Amino acid sequence: MRAAVLTHYDRKGTDLEIREIAVPAPDDEEVLVKIIAAAVNPLDNMIIRGEVKLIVPYSMPLVMGNEFAGVVEKTGRNAVRFKPGDRVYGRMPLEKIGAFAGYAAVKESALAVIPEYLSYEEAATVPLTALTAMQAFEIMEVKAGESVFISGGTGSLGAMAIPVAKRLGLHVYTNGSGDSEERVRKLGAEKFIVKRGSCPGYAG
């Protein structure tokens, strides 16, 4: 299979080498997923630049990629939550990334079934952003009925954090460019503050 491989850390680097490598064999608790779509996010750039090597000292060459969506190809002996043909998405464990490839073997606990209303491309963008939002709310120890302000909620994190906050029963306030107000209100924002200077035609 083809894979995008990092051969060395480079603080200014963005290039990955495309190589032909063997399809991974899932262990007893893993699921082999045929990758249909993979997302690129800032964490990938941090890994390329070597900014996480004190946390996870990767061995080179390294197949890159953290988030993905695809179809279950086969399952390990003890992996019983999914069956071949299931549409799934997930985030590779930090110590074993590798979503920029034709296939990936991943623990079944890191996978979820893709909802019918999401395409593979849409689903691949969800896991890391959703995890970031959930971890933030867990650290804050939020409770239903409380209010939360999500700064810059018109961005990619806000697009995930706002509906997660609403699902947790929070009142959501946010801000951003005025042309995005309708979109974030549909996501669940109750109050929207237009950032100074973001209104069309505003010159002050």
Coordinates of C-alpha atoms in Angstrom, one line a residue:
M1 CA 0.0 0.0 0.0
R2 CA 1.1 3.6 -0.4
A3 CA 1.8 5.8 2.7
A4 CA 3.0 9.3 3.4
V5 CA 6.2 8.8 5.5
L6 CA 8.3 11.2 7.6
T7 CA 12.0 10.3 7.4
H8 CA 13.4 13.0 9.8
Y9 CA 12.3 16.0 11.9
D10 CA 12.6 19.4 10.2
R11 CA 11.5 22.6 11.9
K12 CA 10.9 24.1 8.4
G13 CA 9.9 20.9 6.7
T14 CA 6.5 20.1 5.1
D15 CA 7.5 17.3 2.7
L16 CA 6.6 13.7 3.3
E17 CA 7.9 10.8 1.2
I18 CA 5.4 8.6 -0.5
R19 CA 6.4 4.9 -0.1
E20 CA 5.1 1.5 -0.8
I21 CA 4.9 -0.4 2.5
A22 CA 3.2 -3.6 3.7
V23 CA -0.5 -3.6 4.9
P24 CA -0.4 -3.8 8.7
A25 CA -1.7 -6.9 10.4
P26 CA -4.1 -6.2 13.2
D27 CA -3.5 -7.8 16.6
D28 CA -6.2 -9.5 18.6
E29 CA -7.7 -6.2 19.9
E30 CA -7.3 -4.2 16.7
V31 CA -9.3 -3.5 13.6
L32 CA -7.9 -3.2 10.1
V33 CA -9.5 -0.1 8.4
K34 CA -9.3 0.7 4.7
I35 CA -8.7 4.5 4.8
I36 CA -11.1 6.5 2.6
A37 CA -10.3 9.9 4.0
A38 CA -7.7 11.4 6.4
A39 CA -7.7 14.9 7.9
V40 CA -4.7 17.2 8.3
N41 CA -4.4 19.3 11.4
P42 CA -1.8 21.3 13.4
L43 CA -0.7 18.2 15.3
D44 CA 0.7 16.8 12.1
N45 CA 2.8 19.9 11.6
M46 CA 4.0 19.7 15.2
I47 CA 5.1 16.1 14.8
I48 CA 7.0 17.0 11.6
R49 CA 8.8 19.8 13.3
G50 CA 9.7 17.6 16.2
E51 CA 7.7 19.5 18.8
V52 CA 6.2 16.5 20.5
K53 CA 9.3 14.2 20.5
L54 CA 9.8 14.8 24.2
I55 CA 6.3 13.4 24.8
V56 CA 6.4 10.7 22.1
P57 CA 9.9 9.9 20.7
Y58 CA 8.8 8.4 17.3
S59 CA 11.1 6.1 15.4
M60 CA 11.8 6.9 11.8
P61 CA 10.6 6.3 9.2
L62 CA 7.1 7.2 10.5
V63 CA 3.8 6.9 8.7
M64 CA 2.0 10.1 9.4
G65 CA -1.6 10.9 10.0
N66 CA -3.9 11.1 13.1
E67 CA -7.5 11.3 12.0
F68 CA -9.3 9.2 9.5
A69 CA -12.5 7.6 8.2
G70 CA -12.9 4.4 6.3
V71 CA -14.3 0.9 6.1
V72 CA -13.6 -2.1 8.3
E73 CA -11.6 -4.6 6.3
K74 CA -11.0 -7.3 9.0
T75 CA -11.0 -7.6 12.8
G76 CA -8.7 -9.2 15.4
R77 CA -9.8 -12.2 17.3
N78 CA -11.0 -10.2 20.4
A79 CA -12.3 -7.2 18.5
V80 CA -16.0 -7.8 18.4
R81 CA -17.6 -4.3 18.2
F82 CA -17.3 -4.0 14.5
K83 CA -17.6 -6.2 11.4
P84 CA -16.2 -6.0 7.9
G85 CA -18.0 -3.3 5.8
D86 CA -18.8 -1.0 8.8
R87 CA -18.1 2.7 8.1
V88 CA -15.9 3.9 11.0
Y89 CA -13.9 7.0 12.0
G90 CA -11.4 7.7 14.7
R91 CA -8.1 9.1 15.9
M92 CA -5.0 7.0 15.9
P93 CA -3.4 6.6 19.4
L94 CA -0.6 9.2 19.7
E95 CA 2.0 6.5 20.2
K96 CA 0.9 4.7 17.0
I97 CA -0.2 7.1 14.3
G98 CA -0.4 6.2 10.6
A99 CA -3.6 7.4 9.0
F100 CA -1.9 8.8 5.8
A101 CA -1.9 5.3 4.2
G102 CA -4.1 2.9 2.4
Y103 CA -4.9 0.9 5.6
A104 CA -4.4 1.3 9.3
A105 CA -4.6 -1.1 12.2
V106 CA -6.2 0.5 15.3
K107 CA -7.6 -0.5 18.6
E108 CA -11.4 -0.9 18.3
S109 CA -11.8 1.4 21.4
A110 CA -10.5 4.2 19.2
L111 CA -13.2 3.8 16.6
A112 CA -16.9 4.8 16.2
V113 CA -19.5 4.1 13.6
I114 CA -19.9 7.1 11.2
P115 CA -23.4 8.6 11.4
E116 CA -25.4 8.3 8.2
Y117 CA -25.5 12.0 7.8
L118 CA -21.7 12.4 7.6
S119 CA -19.5 11.7 4.5
Y120 CA -16.1 10.1 4.9
E121 CA -14.5 13.4 4.4
E122 CA -16.6 15.1 7.0
A123 CA -16.2 12.3 9.5
A124 CA -12.4 12.4 9.2
T125 CA -12.3 15.9 10.5
V126 CA -14.2 15.2 13.7
P127 CA -12.2 13.1 16.1
L128 CA -9.3 15.3 17.2
T129 CA -11.3 18.5 17.3
A130 CA -14.1 16.8 19.2
L131 CA -11.7 15.4 21.7
T132 CA -10.1 18.8 22.3
A133 CA -13.6 20.3 23.0
M134 CA -14.6 17.4 25.3
Q135 CA -11.3 17.6 27.3
A136 CA -11.7 21.4 27.7
F137 CA -15.2 21.0 29.2
E138 CA -14.1 18.1 31.4
I139 CA -11.2 20.3 32.8
M140 CA -13.7 23.1 33.4
E141 CA -16.1 20.7 35.2
V142 CA -19.1 22.3 33.5
K143 CA -22.6 21.6 34.7
A144 CA -25.9 21.8 32.7
G145 CA -27.5 25.2 32.9
E146 CA -24.2 27.1 33.2
S147 CA -23.0 29.6 30.6
V148 CA -19.8 29.3 28.6
F149 CA -18.0 31.8 26.2
I150 CA -16.2 30.2 23.3
S151 CA -13.8 32.8 21.9
G152 CA -13.6 32.8 18.1
G153 CA -16.4 30.3 17.8
T154 CA -16.6 30.7 14.0
G155 CA -13.4 28.6 13.5
S156 CA -13.0 24.9 13.3
L157 CA -12.8 24.3 17.0
G158 CA -15.9 26.4 17.6
A159 CA -17.8 24.5 15.0
M160 CA -17.3 21.4 17.2
A161 CA -17.3 23.0 20.7
I162 CA -20.6 24.8 20.3
P163 CA -22.8 21.8 19.6
V164 CA -20.9 19.7 22.2
A165 CA -21.6 22.5 24.7
K166 CA -25.3 22.5 23.8
R167 CA -25.4 18.7 24.2
L168 CA -24.0 19.2 27.7
G169 CA -26.8 21.6 28.5
L170 CA -24.7 24.8 28.5
H171 CA -25.8 28.3 27.4
V172 CA -23.3 29.3 24.7
Y173 CA -21.9 32.7 23.9
T174 CA -19.4 33.3 21.2
N175 CA -17.9 35.9 18.9
G176 CA -16.4 36.2 15.4
S177 CA -16.9 37.7 12.0
G178 CA -20.4 39.0 11.4
D179 CA -20.9 37.0 8.2
S180 CA -20.6 33.8 10.2
E181 CA -23.3 34.6 12.8
E182 CA -26.2 32.7 11.2
R183 CA -24.0 29.6 10.8
V184 CA -22.9 29.5 14.5
R185 CA -26.4 30.3 15.8
K186 CA -27.6 27.2 13.9
L187 CA -24.9 25.2 15.7
G188 CA -26.4 26.4 19.1
A189 CA -24.9 29.7 20.0
E190 CA -27.4 31.8 21.9
K191 CA -25.6 35.1 21.8
F192 CA -23.2 36.3 19.1
I193 CA -20.8 39.2 19.5
V194 CA -19.5 40.7 16.3
K195 CA -15.7 41.3 16.5
R196 CA -14.7 44.9 16.1
G197 CA -13.8 45.6 12.5
S198 CA -15.3 42.4 11.1
C199 CA -18.5 43.9 9.7
P200 CA -18.6 44.4 5.9
G201 CA -17.8 48.0 5.1
Y202 CA -16.5 48.7 8.6
A203 CA -13.6 51.1 8.4
G204 CA -13.1 52.0 12.1

